[in-house]
Amino acid sequence: MAAQTRRSARLSATLLGRCGTPVLVPTRAGPGQHRSPVPALPAPGTWSSRLSRMSHRDLYRLSIVDPDQFWGSAAADRLRWSEPFHRVRDCDLSTGRIAWFLGGKINVSVNCLDVHVETHPDRVALIWERDEPGTEVKVTYRELLDTTCRLANTLKSHGIQKGDRVAVYMPVSPLAVASMLACARIGAVHTVVFAGFSSEALAGRIQDAQCKAVVTFNQGVRGGRLIDLKATVDSAVKNCPTVQHVFVAQRTENPAVMGQLDVPLEEAMSSQSPVCPAEPLDSEDLLFLLYTSGSTGKPKGIVHTQAGYLLYTSLTHQYVFDHQDGDVFGCVADVGWITGHSYVVYGPLCNGSTTVLFESTPVYPDPGRYWETVQRLKISQFYGAPTALRLLLKYDESFVKKYDRSSLRTLGSVSGSLRSARCVRVSLTRLTEERFPAPLQTDGLWLQPLHTSESPVSTEDPPVQQTAASGPALSDGRGWSSELRPEKNSLPL
């Protein structure tokens, strides 16, 4: 019992990062336990070797001339399959029929965790840049896999199974990432709701998705303020009869008022095995639902499926942002948005990268926060939003100049409009004092993250590189109505 208590305490210390240097999560299976076997890699494809000989423009041309060879080689070589696909695609835009990698079975969490634990278990997967500067917590791939498996087993022990919907109402944190991956591991469908939304907005999404469980923190911490997340969830689930369990983790030391539905998450996880067999899933099975903002009507749950979405985020993370082995990728988006799903979680982790989880705001404790973080964590790619960049332009340049930004190699900005192009160029040039060849301006839509570009990192000096759709869709996104049926006219992006 004492050993089990110590394991639980270590788990909490690492993931929640309450104070001091984090203590690592225990990484070995207990007596008589063996880690579940990971499906063997398919025969090596031609993707990696072709890349070394082909320019980006030639690769783009190949994707147009022979898309099946292009995407099929990429999928076979970059992803681990439990069963190989027999057909690359079945697409008919006139009817809205979109399917990728037919017949294949895959598990996203295996591709994001297990394959990297086999080769570099102690590489840092997550750097949690918490609200207070200098209190970051690092989580390795081995730790993240064990935590994900414990959480997945916790969900299973409470009746969550393949196809069930799970709402995640948490700010950016390792436990939010583990919650997403735990759902992916057992075939549950996660729907992450931005932790700043009201109880009414949360309830609407839970009702629409018919969520069986909610995962949340007692409180959130942002900009020096405490946010009572549990109270928001309590108010929301009163109107959500499908919710059977609310899993509550402790982000702060303040106790949460627990009710009949509530399950103390750390306590439940501490008694679970760090080994959870991954569910083989069809390529077109649901991975997650993400809801539109509702600014033009009732929020719609957008479906993202397994293999196509994962390959898309893996490719764009690597080639659009010029991500290389050993880089620290700094996307400061919230996991409640599609950008956070794709470029905080799934893309970087599929590529075995180190990704930053930014919990705070760009102006806390002062307007130099981004650049102090870049200096301290030695971030290689920085990916932000025009709103934040415009905000920072209001402040004195001394907040920028006192920090070393020499680690930065690629800059990107999320935007849905070319009107933000000048803001991106002016902001990034001024804020970094560097003439970057082509700051990436990307269309981070609710539906999909559009990040395809003919020249990810240009050697010339164009204005601002606006990335746009330039090839067959690979992200498997489809608009769904409130009844969770495909919208008739929705097309891939």
PDB file of C-alpha atoms in Angstrom, residues 130-133 220-227 358-366:
ATOM      1  CA  ARG A 130       3.197  26.495 -16.672  1.00  0.00           C
ATOM      2  CA  ASP A 131       1.689  29.834 -15.765  1.00  0.00           C
ATOM      3  CA  GLU A 132       4.634  30.947 -13.638  1.00  0.00           C
ATOM      4  CA  PRO A 133       7.855  31.373 -15.652  1.00  0.00           C
ATOM      5  CA  GLY A 220      -7.209  26.174 -13.981  1.00  0.00           C
ATOM      6  CA  VAL A 221      -4.393  28.705 -13.639  1.00  0.00           C
ATOM      7  CA  ARG A 222      -3.881  31.421 -16.246  1.00  0.00           C
ATOM      8  CA  GLY A 223      -2.335  34.850 -16.058  1.00  0.00           C
ATOM      9  CA  GLY A 224      -2.003  34.596 -12.287  1.00  0.00           C
ATOM     10  CA  ARG A 225      -5.707  33.892 -11.852  1.00  0.00           C
ATOM     11  CA  LEU A 226      -7.523  30.783 -10.673  1.00  0.00           C
ATOM     12  CA  ILE A 227     -10.399  29.518 -12.824  1.00  0.00           C
ATOM     13  CA  PHE A 358       1.952  26.864 -23.063  1.00  0.00           C
ATOM     14  CA  GLU A 359      -0.433  27.365 -20.140  1.00  0.00           C
ATOM     15  CA  SER A 360      -0.062  31.114 -19.624  1.00  0.00           C
ATOM     16  CA  THR A 361      -0.697  34.298 -21.646  1.00  0.00           C
ATOM     17  CA  PRO A 362       1.666  36.363 -23.843  1.00  0.00           C
ATOM     18  CA  VAL A 363       1.653  39.228 -21.323  1.00  0.00           C
ATOM     19  CA  TYR A 364       2.066  37.386 -18.016  1.00  0.00           C
ATOM     20  CA  PRO A 365       3.945  38.360 -15.958  1.00  0.00           C
ATOM     21  CA  ASP A 366       4.989  40.906 -18.601  1.00  0.00           C
TER      22      ASP A 366
END
